[in-house]
Amino acid sequence: MSKIKSKIISVFNKLVRKTSWYKSLWGGAEKIYKLNTFGLQVVNTGSGSGMHNFNYEGIPIKGFNFALGPQSLVHDFNILKNYFSYFQKNCTVLIPICPFSGLVVKYNKEHNFKYYPMLHPATISNFDESERTKAYQLYRSPFSVIPKECVIKTTREFMRKFLSIVKRNLEKIVIRKTVPKNLQKSADDLIKGWKAQFSITELSAPISSSHMSEIKSRKETLCEMLDFCTERGFKPVVVMPPMHSSLYNQIPEAFKLQYIKPLVDAVINKGYAFIDYSRDNRFMSDSYYASALFLNDLGAKYFTKQLLTDLNLI
Amino acid sequence: MNKMILNNGVVIPSIGLGTYPLFGSQLSQIVLTAYDCGYRLFDTADNYYNEEDLGNSFSNLYHKRGNIREKLFIVTKISDELYRQNEITPGMNKGIYFWKNSPYMRSNHACHDIVTKKIETSLRFLKTDYIDLLLMHRPYPDFFEEIWYEMEQAYKAGKVRAIGLCNSYERHLDKLLKSGTVVPMVNQIETSPLNTKKVLIDYYTSKKVQMMVYSPLQTLKCKKEIEFLQYLEKISCKYGKNIGQVLLRYHIQRNLIPIPKSTNVNRLQSNIAVFDFCMTDTEIEELSSFNIDYQYLPESKGCPGF
């Protein structure tokens, strides 16, 4: 009987692992849990921007994207500390920054959950032993831990998928125009969202003292990351990835001076490389963008290839 | 039994027995058998949680073979805590000691207190009044020099005959050469033909630090490395040895001290029967040519930021 029970649980676990709701628990971190490639020649850290804008597929180099969304520089650093044994000597470490990299995002227990199966306990913020146990149990056998939730959410998801397939098949009968992505709206939404997230009413207004101290703290983290890389024989390069003009044009000079320049100056003053692709002509085409901040697959592969060429790595 | 001499004149056997994760009567039996096969070096650590059982094993050994403490070479280590066998992810690091985030490390003398206590506990558990070799299990980045300082004090006080490091790289040795007063005698690392660490080994050797190898037979499990395993078979046929013996001999000929673990009597015997043949320099080089920098236990995951 217990063998049958194990088999049933195993089958359900396999189904659950294919679902989006389960994958969303880990924020894309499964790629890191499964990492088994040593001698990496180039890696990138980063948050959503890093996750979407770097793609090493088809490029003749051993690269890996450690970016997870959302993720702060502190977490980028913790990932570097845990995974640098996978890098070859002279590995290039790409550290992407974007407009709000200098500010601190409030601790979120849900976002922190994904780190438990992949980081050493000493490098997990607000480490909680019970969360760690839950994370490992959930990763190993979700159906054993939350069977009711697994059944409900998995069933819902498969039903939704089935219905969308039916709908798509019906729609083939009707000729429909493709709805163009609205990058302007995407940019507007991003700016609105950031303003709310970081309590900024006006981007060109003078920076608050609390934001100034956050930027100082993030600057220190960034400098530590750079020194950490050099001390271990890696080559760090700080990069601002491309963004769509609809977003770039909404970021005033005053904001760049107060929120981005301090980070950039810290990098340059320490003698490290910083490359700004935010307004690079090669990445202007709408066809490269999934949103105003993130490149699509085509754009990410193209950008990654160009960046590695600019760095003489390929 | 071949021996090596450490940079402080202490004589160390050329091969030893690893004891993780062995406990109780099984460990006792293996220690007795290993001793009879010729093993004299026994390697443990505070976070193997078997020091007490090993101490009992030694008592059993003295009872059956006489007072032979001076013939033994006991190696133990100062470590962070690990999750235990009955906990989730047993064997993984807990992050309790030697990490600045840990509440246990908040006081100014935390490192002194913890290292001192650990050494006293090891001595008590191992039922000895001295340890032959005490190692820092990992180069814990937050307290690396502080831990080494405490180990130096224990060395100067005569509680340990030699002190050293594990899993350490050139920059760690450089730090201690600048800030420490005692040059480490040993660095215990993982290395193999698939992960030769030649530059590291050459550097430590140039500074007169003896290298030891843990999990020296681990690469026999790398079934995907077919050409490597086939080459081992070829060499083993040539010399009439098994592939484990060829691998151990590879380490010995690189002047490293391997510490294989086995619970099988036949393998205990064969693992130490590696001093009666010698591979050619070409064979050693060919084995080393399989290097792919493979790590079966990525070091940074066990000790982030090391």
Coordinates of C-alpha atoms in Angstrom, one line a residue:
Chain A
M1 CA 0.0 0.0 0.0
S2 CA 2.8 2.4 0.9
K3 CA 4.5 1.6 -2.5
I4 CA 1.2 2.6 -4.3
K5 CA 1.0 5.7 -2.2
S6 CA 4.6 6.7 -3.0
K7 CA 3.9 6.1 -6.7
I8 CA 0.8 8.3 -6.6
I9 CA 2.7 11.1 -4.8
S10 CA 5.5 10.8 -7.3
V11 CA 3.2 11.1 -10.3
F12 CA 1.4 14.1 -8.7
N13 CA 4.8 15.7 -7.9
K14 CA 5.8 15.4 -11.6
L15 CA 2.6 17.1 -12.7
V16 CA 2.9 19.9 -10.1
R17 CA 6.5 20.6 -11.1
K18 CA 5.3 21.4 -14.7
T19 CA 2.9 24.1 -13.5
S20 CA 3.5 27.8 -13.6
W21 CA 2.2 28.4 -10.1
Y22 CA 4.7 26.0 -8.7
K23 CA 7.6 27.4 -10.7
S24 CA 6.6 30.9 -9.5
L25 CA 7.4 29.8 -5.9
W26 CA 11.0 29.6 -6.9
G27 CA 11.2 32.8 -9.0
G28 CA 13.3 31.1 -11.7
A29 CA 15.8 29.8 -9.2
E30 CA 15.5 26.2 -10.4
K31 CA 18.1 27.0 -13.1
I32 CA 20.6 27.6 -10.2
Y33 CA 19.5 24.6 -8.1
K34 CA 20.3 22.4 -11.1
L35 CA 23.6 24.1 -12.1
N36 CA 26.3 21.5 -12.8
T37 CA 28.6 23.2 -15.2
F38 CA 32.1 24.2 -14.1
G39 CA 34.6 26.5 -15.7
L40 CA 32.1 29.2 -16.5
Q41 CA 33.7 31.8 -18.7
V42 CA 31.1 34.6 -18.3
V43 CA 28.3 35.0 -15.9
N44 CA 25.8 37.8 -15.1
T45 CA 24.0 38.6 -11.9
G46 CA 21.0 41.0 -11.7
S47 CA 17.3 41.3 -11.1
G48 CA 14.5 41.2 -13.8
S49 CA 16.7 43.2 -16.1
G50 CA 19.5 40.7 -15.8
M51 CA 17.1 37.8 -16.1
H52 CA 15.6 39.0 -19.4
N53 CA 18.5 40.8 -21.1
F54 CA 21.2 38.2 -21.1
N55 CA 21.0 35.0 -23.2
Y56 CA 24.1 32.9 -24.0
E57 CA 22.3 30.4 -26.2
G58 CA 24.1 29.9 -29.5
I59 CA 27.2 31.8 -28.4
P60 CA 30.4 29.9 -28.3
I61 CA 31.2 30.6 -24.7
K62 CA 30.4 28.9 -21.4
G63 CA 28.0 31.5 -19.9
F64 CA 25.4 31.4 -17.2
N65 CA 22.7 33.8 -16.1
F66 CA 22.4 34.0 -12.3
A67 CA 19.9 36.8 -12.4
L68 CA 16.6 36.3 -10.6
G69 CA 13.7 38.7 -10.5
P70 CA 13.2 40.5 -8.2
Q71 CA 16.7 40.7 -6.6
S72 CA 18.9 43.3 -5.0
L73 CA 22.6 43.9 -5.3
V74 CA 22.9 42.3 -1.8
H75 CA 21.4 39.1 -3.1
D76 CA 23.5 39.3 -6.3
F77 CA 26.5 39.4 -4.0
N78 CA 25.3 36.4 -1.9
I79 CA 24.8 34.4 -5.1
L80 CA 28.4 35.2 -6.2
K81 CA 29.8 34.2 -2.9
N82 CA 28.0 30.8 -3.1
Y83 CA 28.6 30.0 -6.7
F84 CA 32.0 31.3 -7.7
S85 CA 33.5 27.8 -7.5
Y86 CA 31.7 27.2 -10.8
F87 CA 33.7 30.0 -12.5
Q88 CA 36.9 29.5 -14.3
K89 CA 39.9 31.8 -13.5
N90 CA 39.5 35.1 -15.4
C91 CA 35.7 34.6 -15.6
T92 CA 34.0 37.8 -16.6
V93 CA 31.3 38.7 -14.1
L94 CA 28.7 41.0 -15.6
I95 CA 26.9 43.1 -13.0
P96 CA 23.9 44.9 -14.6
I97 CA 22.5 47.9 -12.9
C98 CA 19.3 49.7 -13.8
P99 CA 17.7 53.0 -12.8
F100 CA 16.7 51.9 -9.3
S101 CA 19.5 49.6 -8.4
G102 CA 20.7 52.1 -5.8
L103 CA 17.5 51.8 -3.7
V104 CA 16.5 49.3 -1.1
V105 CA 13.5 47.1 -1.7
K106 CA 11.6 46.2 1.5
Y107 CA 12.3 42.6 2.7
N108 CA 9.7 40.3 1.4
K109 CA 9.4 36.8 2.9
E110 CA 7.9 35.4 -0.3
H111 CA 10.8 36.6 -2.4
N112 CA 13.3 35.3 0.1
F113 CA 11.9 31.8 0.0
K114 CA 13.6 30.9 -3.2
Y115 CA 17.1 31.3 -1.7
Y116 CA 16.7 28.5 0.9
P117 CA 17.5 25.6 -1.5
M118 CA 20.4 27.4 -3.1
L119 CA 22.3 29.6 -0.6
H120 CA 24.3 28.8 2.5
P121 CA 22.3 29.7 5.7
A122 CA 24.8 32.4 6.6
T123 CA 24.0 34.3 3.3
I124 CA 20.2 34.3 3.6
S125 CA 18.6 37.5 4.9
N126 CA 16.4 37.0 7.9
F127 CA 17.2 33.3 7.9
D128 CA 14.4 31.2 9.4
E129 CA 15.0 27.5 10.1
S130 CA 11.3 26.7 9.6
E131 CA 11.3 28.4 6.2
R132 CA 14.3 26.4 5.2
T133 CA 12.7 23.1 6.2
K134 CA 9.5 24.2 4.3
A135 CA 11.4 25.2 1.2
Y136 CA 13.3 21.9 1.0
Q137 CA 10.2 19.8 1.7
L138 CA 8.3 21.8 -0.9
Y139 CA 11.1 21.4 -3.4
R140 CA 11.5 17.7 -2.9
S141 CA 7.8 16.7 -2.7
P142 CA 5.3 19.5 -3.1
F143 CA 2.3 17.1 -3.0
S144 CA 3.4 15.7 0.4
V145 CA 3.6 19.2 1.9
I146 CA 0.5 21.0 0.4
P147 CA -1.6 18.3 -1.2
K148 CA -4.9 20.3 -1.3
E149 CA -3.3 23.4 -2.8
C150 CA -1.5 21.2 -5.4
V151 CA -4.7 19.6 -6.5
I152 CA -6.7 22.8 -6.7
K153 CA -4.0 25.0 -8.4
T154 CA -2.8 22.3 -10.7
T155 CA -6.3 21.4 -11.8
R156 CA -7.1 25.1 -12.4
E157 CA -4.0 25.6 -14.4
F158 CA -4.5 22.6 -16.6
M159 CA -8.1 23.6 -17.2
R160 CA -7.0 27.1 -18.2
K161 CA -4.4 25.7 -20.6
F162 CA -7.0 23.4 -22.1
L163 CA -9.5 26.2 -22.5
S164 CA -6.9 28.5 -24.1
I165 CA -6.0 25.8 -26.6
V166 CA -9.7 25.4 -27.5
K167 CA -10.1 29.1 -27.8
R168 CA -7.0 29.4 -30.0
N169 CA -8.3 26.7 -32.3
L170 CA -11.7 28.4 -32.6
E171 CA -10.0 31.7 -33.3
K172 CA -8.1 30.3 -36.3
I173 CA -11.4 30.4 -38.1
V174 CA -11.6 34.2 -37.5
I175 CA -8.9 36.4 -39.0
R176 CA -7.6 38.6 -36.3
K177 CA -5.0 41.4 -36.4
T178 CA -2.1 40.8 -34.1
V179 CA -2.3 43.3 -31.2
P180 CA 1.0 45.2 -31.2
K181 CA 2.8 45.5 -27.9
N182 CA 2.5 48.9 -26.4
L183 CA 6.0 49.9 -25.3
Q184 CA 4.9 53.4 -24.3
K185 CA 2.3 52.0 -22.0
S186 CA 4.9 49.6 -20.6
A187 CA 7.3 52.5 -19.9
D188 CA 4.5 54.5 -18.3
D189 CA 3.5 51.6 -16.1
L190 CA 7.1 51.0 -15.0
I191 CA 7.7 54.6 -14.0
K192 CA 4.4 54.7 -12.2
G193 CA 5.2 51.4 -10.4
W194 CA 8.7 52.5 -9.4
K195 CA 7.4 55.9 -8.1
A196 CA 4.9 54.1 -5.9
Q197 CA 7.4 51.4 -4.8
F198 CA 10.1 53.9 -3.7
S199 CA 7.8 56.7 -2.6
I200 CA 9.0 59.2 -5.2
T201 CA 6.5 61.7 -6.5
E202 CA 8.7 63.4 -8.9
L203 CA 11.8 61.8 -10.5
S204 CA 13.7 65.1 -10.9
A205 CA 13.0 66.3 -7.4
P206 CA 15.9 66.5 -4.9
I207 CA 16.8 63.1 -3.4
S208 CA 15.6 62.4 0.1
S209 CA 18.1 61.7 2.9
S210 CA 16.9 58.2 3.3
H211 CA 17.4 57.4 -0.4
M212 CA 20.8 59.0 -0.2
S213 CA 21.9 56.6 2.6
E214 CA 20.4 53.7 0.7
I215 CA 22.5 54.6 -2.4
K216 CA 25.6 54.9 -0.1
S217 CA 24.9 51.4 1.2
R218 CA 24.4 50.0 -2.3
K219 CA 27.5 51.7 -3.5
E220 CA 29.5 49.9 -0.7
T221 CA 27.9 46.6 -1.7
L222 CA 28.8 47.1 -5.3
C223 CA 32.4 48.0 -4.5
E224 CA 32.7 45.0 -2.3
M225 CA 31.4 42.8 -5.1
L226 CA 34.0 44.3 -7.5
D227 CA 36.9 43.8 -5.1
F228 CA 35.6 40.3 -4.3
C229 CA 35.7 39.4 -8.0
T230 CA 39.2 40.8 -8.5
E231 CA 40.6 39.1 -5.3
R232 CA 39.5 35.7 -6.8
G233 CA 40.9 36.4 -10.3
F234 CA 37.6 37.3 -12.0
K235 CA 37.0 40.3 -14.2
P236 CA 33.9 42.3 -13.1
V237 CA 32.2 44.6 -15.6
V238 CA 29.3 46.8 -14.6
V239 CA 26.7 47.2 -17.3
M240 CA 23.6 49.2 -17.9
P241 CA 21.6 47.1 -20.4
P242 CA 19.6 48.6 -23.2
M243 CA 16.2 50.1 -22.5
H244 CA 13.5 51.2 -24.9
S245 CA 13.5 54.9 -25.8
S246 CA 10.0 55.3 -24.3
L247 CA 11.5 54.5 -20.9
Y248 CA 14.8 56.2 -21.4
N249 CA 13.1 59.5 -22.3
Q250 CA 11.1 59.4 -19.1
I251 CA 14.2 59.3 -16.9
P252 CA 15.3 62.9 -16.3
E253 CA 19.0 64.0 -16.1
A254 CA 18.4 65.1 -12.5
F255 CA 17.4 61.5 -11.6
K256 CA 20.4 60.0 -13.3
L257 CA 22.7 62.4 -11.5
Q258 CA 21.3 61.6 -8.1
Y259 CA 20.4 57.9 -8.3
I260 CA 22.6 56.4 -11.0
K261 CA 25.8 58.5 -11.2
P262 CA 26.9 57.8 -7.6
L263 CA 27.0 54.0 -8.4
V264 CA 28.7 54.6 -11.8
D265 CA 31.3 57.0 -10.2
A266 CA 32.1 54.4 -7.5
V267 CA 32.8 51.8 -10.2
I268 CA 35.0 54.1 -12.3
N269 CA 36.9 55.6 -9.4
K270 CA 38.0 52.2 -8.3
G271 CA 39.3 51.5 -11.8
Y272 CA 36.6 49.0 -12.9
A273 CA 34.8 49.0 -16.2
F274 CA 31.3 50.4 -16.7
I275 CA 29.5 50.2 -20.0
D276 CA 26.3 52.0 -20.7
Y277 CA 24.0 50.4 -23.3
S278 CA 20.9 52.2 -22.2
R279 CA 21.0 54.5 -25.3
D280 CA 23.1 52.4 -27.6
N281 CA 22.0 52.8 -31.2
R282 CA 22.3 49.1 -31.9
F283 CA 19.4 48.3 -29.7
M284 CA 16.8 50.9 -30.7
S285 CA 14.5 48.7 -32.7
D286 CA 11.1 47.9 -31.1
S287 CA 11.6 44.3 -32.4
Y288 CA 14.1 43.7 -29.6
Y289 CA 11.8 44.5 -26.8
A290 CA 9.3 42.5 -24.8
S291 CA 8.6 45.5 -22.6
A292 CA 10.2 49.0 -22.2
L293 CA 12.8 47.5 -19.8
F294 CA 13.2 43.9 -20.9
L295 CA 14.5 42.6 -24.2
N296 CA 12.8 39.7 -25.8
D297 CA 14.6 36.5 -26.8
L298 CA 15.9 37.9 -30.0
G299 CA 17.0 41.1 -28.4
A300 CA 18.7 39.4 -25.4
K301 CA 20.7 37.1 -27.7
Y302 CA 21.7 40.0 -29.9
F303 CA 22.6 42.2 -26.9
T304 CA 24.6 39.4 -25.2
K305 CA 26.5 38.7 -28.4
Q306 CA 27.3 42.4 -29.0
L307 CA 28.4 42.9 -25.4
L308 CA 30.7 39.9 -25.4
T309 CA 32.1 41.0 -28.7
D310 CA 32.7 44.5 -27.3
L311 CA 34.5 42.8 -24.4
N312 CA 36.6 40.8 -26.8
L313 CA 35.4 37.6 -25.3
I314 CA 34.1 36.2 -28.6
Chain B
M1 CA 54.7 2.6 6.0
N2 CA 56.1 5.6 4.2
K3 CA 56.2 8.9 6.1
M4 CA 56.6 12.6 5.3
I5 CA 58.1 15.3 7.4
L6 CA 56.1 18.5 8.0
N7 CA 57.8 22.0 8.0
N8 CA 58.0 21.9 11.8
G9 CA 59.8 18.5 11.9
V10 CA 56.7 16.4 12.8
V11 CA 56.6 13.1 11.1
I12 CA 53.3 12.2 9.4
P13 CA 52.2 9.0 7.7
S14 CA 52.0 9.0 3.9
I15 CA 48.4 7.7 3.9
G16 CA 45.5 7.8 6.4
L17 CA 42.0 6.7 7.0
G18 CA 39.0 9.0 6.6
T19 CA 36.2 8.4 9.1
Y20 CA 33.2 10.3 7.8
P21 CA 30.4 9.3 8.4
L22 CA 31.3 6.3 10.5
F23 CA 30.0 5.7 14.1
G24 CA 29.8 3.3 17.0
S25 CA 30.8 -0.3 16.8
Q26 CA 31.3 -0.1 13.0
L27 CA 33.9 2.6 13.5
S28 CA 35.5 0.7 16.3
Q29 CA 35.9 -2.4 14.1
I30 CA 37.2 -0.5 11.2
V31 CA 39.8 1.4 13.3
L32 CA 41.1 -2.0 14.7
T33 CA 41.2 -3.6 11.3
A34 CA 42.8 -0.5 9.7
Y35 CA 45.5 -0.4 12.4
D36 CA 46.2 -4.1 11.8
C37 CA 46.5 -3.3 8.0
G38 CA 49.1 -0.6 8.8
Y39 CA 47.1 2.6 9.0
R40 CA 48.3 5.0 11.6
L41 CA 46.7 8.3 10.5
F42 CA 43.0 8.8 11.4
D43 CA 41.1 11.8 10.1
T44 CA 38.0 13.2 11.7
A45 CA 36.4 16.6 12.5
D46 CA 34.4 18.2 15.2
N47 CA 31.4 18.3 12.9
Y48 CA 31.6 14.7 11.9
Y49 CA 30.0 14.1 15.3
N50 CA 32.0 10.9 15.7
E51 CA 35.0 12.2 17.7
E52 CA 33.6 10.5 20.8
D53 CA 33.0 7.3 19.0
L54 CA 36.5 7.5 17.5
G55 CA 37.9 8.1 21.0
N56 CA 36.1 5.0 22.2
S57 CA 37.5 3.2 19.2
F58 CA 41.0 4.2 20.2
S59 CA 40.4 3.0 23.8
N60 CA 39.3 -0.4 22.3
L61 CA 42.5 -0.3 20.2
Y62 CA 44.8 0.4 23.2
H63 CA 43.0 -2.4 25.1
K64 CA 43.6 -4.9 22.3
R65 CA 47.0 -3.7 21.0
G66 CA 48.6 -2.1 23.9
N67 CA 49.4 1.6 24.7
I68 CA 50.1 2.7 21.2
R69 CA 49.0 6.3 21.3
E70 CA 52.4 7.6 20.1
K71 CA 52.1 5.4 17.0
L72 CA 48.9 7.0 16.0
F73 CA 48.5 10.3 14.1
I74 CA 45.2 11.9 15.0
V75 CA 43.8 14.6 12.8
T76 CA 40.8 16.7 13.6
K77 CA 39.3 20.0 12.6
I78 CA 37.7 23.2 13.8
S79 CA 34.4 23.6 12.0
D80 CA 31.0 25.2 11.7
E81 CA 28.1 22.9 12.6
L82 CA 26.4 20.6 10.1
Y83 CA 22.8 19.5 9.8
R84 CA 22.6 16.0 11.5
Q85 CA 21.5 12.7 10.0
N86 CA 18.0 13.1 11.4
E87 CA 17.6 16.7 10.0
I88 CA 16.7 17.9 6.6
T89 CA 19.7 18.0 4.2
P90 CA 22.1 16.2 6.6
G91 CA 25.7 17.1 6.1
M92 CA 25.0 20.6 4.9
N93 CA 26.4 23.6 6.7
K94 CA 24.3 25.3 9.3
G95 CA 26.0 28.7 9.4
I96 CA 26.1 28.8 13.2
Y97 CA 29.8 29.4 13.9
F98 CA 32.3 31.7 12.3
W99 CA 29.8 33.8 10.3
K100 CA 29.3 37.4 11.4
N101 CA 25.6 37.2 10.9
S102 CA 25.4 34.4 13.5
P103 CA 24.1 35.4 17.0
Y104 CA 26.7 33.1 18.4
M105 CA 29.5 35.3 17.1
R106 CA 28.3 38.6 18.5
S107 CA 30.7 39.1 21.4
N108 CA 34.2 40.3 21.0
H109 CA 35.7 37.1 22.3
A110 CA 33.3 34.7 20.6
C111 CA 36.0 33.3 18.4
H112 CA 38.4 32.7 21.2
D113 CA 35.7 31.0 23.4
I114 CA 34.4 28.8 20.6
V115 CA 37.8 27.6 19.3
T116 CA 39.1 27.0 22.8
K117 CA 36.0 25.0 23.7
K118 CA 36.1 23.0 20.5
I119 CA 39.8 22.0 21.1
E120 CA 39.1 21.0 24.7
T121 CA 36.1 19.0 23.6
S122 CA 38.1 17.3 20.8
L123 CA 40.8 16.3 23.3
R124 CA 38.2 15.0 25.7
F125 CA 36.3 13.0 23.1
L126 CA 39.3 11.6 21.4
K127 CA 40.6 10.6 24.8
T128 CA 44.0 12.1 24.3
D129 CA 46.0 15.0 25.8
Y130 CA 47.3 16.1 22.4
I131 CA 46.1 16.2 18.8
D132 CA 48.7 15.5 16.1
L133 CA 47.2 17.8 13.5
L134 CA 44.5 20.4 14.0
L135 CA 43.0 21.9 10.8
M136 CA 40.7 24.8 10.1
H137 CA 38.0 23.0 8.2
R138 CA 37.2 25.8 5.8
P139 CA 38.8 29.3 5.4
Y140 CA 35.8 31.0 7.0
P141 CA 36.0 34.5 5.5
D142 CA 34.5 36.4 8.4
F143 CA 36.9 35.0 11.1
F144 CA 39.8 33.4 9.1
E145 CA 42.7 35.2 10.8
E146 CA 41.0 35.1 14.3
I147 CA 40.5 31.3 14.1
W148 CA 44.1 30.9 13.0
Y149 CA 45.4 33.0 15.9
E150 CA 43.5 30.7 18.4
M151 CA 45.0 27.6 16.7
E152 CA 48.4 29.1 17.0
Q153 CA 47.9 29.6 20.7
A154 CA 46.9 25.9 21.1
Y155 CA 50.0 24.9 19.1
K156 CA 52.3 27.0 21.2
A157 CA 50.7 25.6 24.4
G158 CA 51.5 22.1 23.2
K159 CA 47.9 20.9 22.8
V160 CA 48.5 20.2 19.1
R161 CA 51.6 19.1 17.4
A162 CA 50.8 20.7 14.1
I163 CA 48.2 23.1 12.6
G164 CA 46.9 23.6 9.2
L165 CA 44.1 24.5 6.8
C166 CA 41.6 22.8 4.6
N167 CA 40.1 23.9 1.3
S168 CA 42.4 26.9 1.2
Y169 CA 43.9 28.8 -1.7
E170 CA 46.9 30.9 -2.3
R171 CA 45.4 34.1 -1.0
H172 CA 44.6 32.4 2.3
L173 CA 48.2 31.3 2.8
D174 CA 49.4 34.8 1.8
K175 CA 47.2 36.3 4.5
L176 CA 48.6 34.0 7.2
L177 CA 52.1 34.5 6.1
K178 CA 51.6 38.2 6.6
S179 CA 49.5 38.2 9.8
G180 CA 50.3 34.9 11.4
T181 CA 53.3 33.7 13.4
V182 CA 53.1 30.0 12.5
V183 CA 53.3 28.8 8.9
P184 CA 50.6 26.2 8.3
M185 CA 52.0 22.7 8.1
V186 CA 49.2 21.2 6.0
N187 CA 46.4 22.1 3.6
Q188 CA 43.8 19.4 3.1
I189 CA 42.0 19.7 -0.2
E190 CA 40.0 17.8 -2.7
T191 CA 42.0 17.0 -5.8
S192 CA 42.1 14.4 -8.5
P193 CA 43.2 13.8 -12.1
L194 CA 39.9 15.6 -13.0
N195 CA 40.7 18.5 -10.8
T196 CA 44.5 18.7 -10.5
K197 CA 44.8 22.1 -8.8
K198 CA 48.4 22.1 -10.0
V199 CA 49.0 25.8 -9.5
L200 CA 47.6 25.7 -5.9
I201 CA 49.6 22.6 -5.0
D202 CA 52.8 24.0 -6.5
Y203 CA 52.3 27.2 -4.6
Y204 CA 51.7 25.5 -1.2
T205 CA 54.6 23.1 -1.8
S206 CA 56.9 26.0 -2.6
K207 CA 56.0 27.4 0.9
K208 CA 56.7 24.0 2.5
V209 CA 53.1 23.2 3.3
Q210 CA 52.2 19.6 3.0
M211 CA 49.1 18.8 1.0
M212 CA 46.6 16.2 2.1
V213 CA 43.7 14.8 -0.1
Y214 CA 40.2 14.1 1.2
S215 CA 37.9 11.9 -0.8
P216 CA 40.8 10.8 -2.9
L217 CA 38.8 8.1 -4.7
Q218 CA 35.7 10.2 -5.4
T219 CA 36.4 10.4 -9.1
L220 CA 35.9 6.7 -9.5
K221 CA 32.2 7.6 -9.4
C222 CA 32.4 9.9 -12.4
K223 CA 30.9 7.4 -14.8
K224 CA 30.6 10.0 -17.6
E225 CA 34.4 10.4 -17.7
I226 CA 34.8 7.2 -19.8
E227 CA 38.2 7.9 -21.3
F228 CA 39.6 8.7 -17.8
L229 CA 38.2 5.5 -16.3
Q230 CA 39.5 3.5 -19.3
Y231 CA 42.9 4.9 -18.8
L232 CA 42.8 4.0 -15.1
E233 CA 41.9 0.4 -16.1
K234 CA 44.8 0.3 -18.5
I235 CA 47.3 1.4 -15.9
S236 CA 45.8 -1.0 -13.3
C237 CA 46.2 -3.9 -15.7
K238 CA 49.8 -2.9 -16.3
Y239 CA 50.7 -2.9 -12.7
G240 CA 48.4 -5.6 -11.4
K241 CA 46.6 -3.2 -9.1
N242 CA 43.0 -2.1 -8.9
I243 CA 41.9 1.4 -10.1
G244 CA 41.5 2.6 -6.6
Q245 CA 45.2 1.8 -5.9
V246 CA 46.2 3.5 -9.1
L247 CA 44.4 6.7 -8.0
L248 CA 45.9 6.6 -4.6
R249 CA 49.4 6.1 -6.1
Y250 CA 48.8 9.1 -8.3
H251 CA 48.2 11.2 -5.2
I252 CA 51.3 9.7 -3.5
Q253 CA 53.5 10.4 -6.4
R254 CA 52.4 14.0 -6.4
N255 CA 53.6 14.1 -2.8
L256 CA 50.1 14.3 -1.4
I257 CA 48.8 12.4 1.5
P258 CA 45.5 10.7 0.6
I259 CA 43.0 9.7 3.3
P260 CA 40.6 7.2 1.7
K261 CA 37.7 5.9 3.7
S262 CA 36.5 2.3 3.5
T263 CA 34.3 0.0 5.5
N264 CA 35.3 -3.0 3.4
V265 CA 38.2 -5.1 4.8
N266 CA 39.6 -6.0 1.4
R267 CA 39.6 -2.4 0.3
L268 CA 41.2 -1.2 3.5
Q269 CA 44.0 -3.7 2.8
S270 CA 44.3 -2.8 -0.9
N271 CA 44.2 1.0 -0.3
I272 CA 47.3 0.8 1.8
A273 CA 49.1 -1.6 -0.5
V274 CA 50.2 1.2 -2.8
F275 CA 53.9 1.6 -1.9
D276 CA 55.2 -1.4 -3.9
F277 CA 54.7 0.1 -7.4
C278 CA 55.6 3.3 -9.2
M279 CA 54.0 4.9 -12.2
T280 CA 56.1 6.6 -14.8
D281 CA 56.2 10.4 -15.1
T282 CA 54.4 10.1 -18.4
E283 CA 51.6 8.1 -16.8
I284 CA 51.2 10.7 -14.1
E285 CA 51.1 13.5 -16.7
E286 CA 48.6 11.6 -18.8
L287 CA 46.4 11.2 -15.8
S288 CA 46.7 14.9 -15.0
S289 CA 45.8 15.7 -18.6
F290 CA 42.2 14.7 -17.8
N291 CA 41.8 17.8 -15.7
I292 CA 38.4 19.5 -16.2
D293 CA 38.5 21.5 -12.9
Y294 CA 35.7 19.2 -11.7
Q295 CA 34.4 19.7 -8.2
Y296 CA 32.1 17.2 -6.6
L297 CA 31.6 19.5 -3.6
P298 CA 31.8 23.0 -4.9
E299 CA 33.8 24.8 -2.3
S300 CA 32.0 28.1 -2.4
K301 CA 28.7 26.4 -1.6
G302 CA 30.1 25.0 1.6
C303 CA 31.9 28.2 2.5
P304 CA 30.5 31.2 0.6
G305 CA 32.9 34.0 0.0
F306 CA 35.9 32.0 1.1

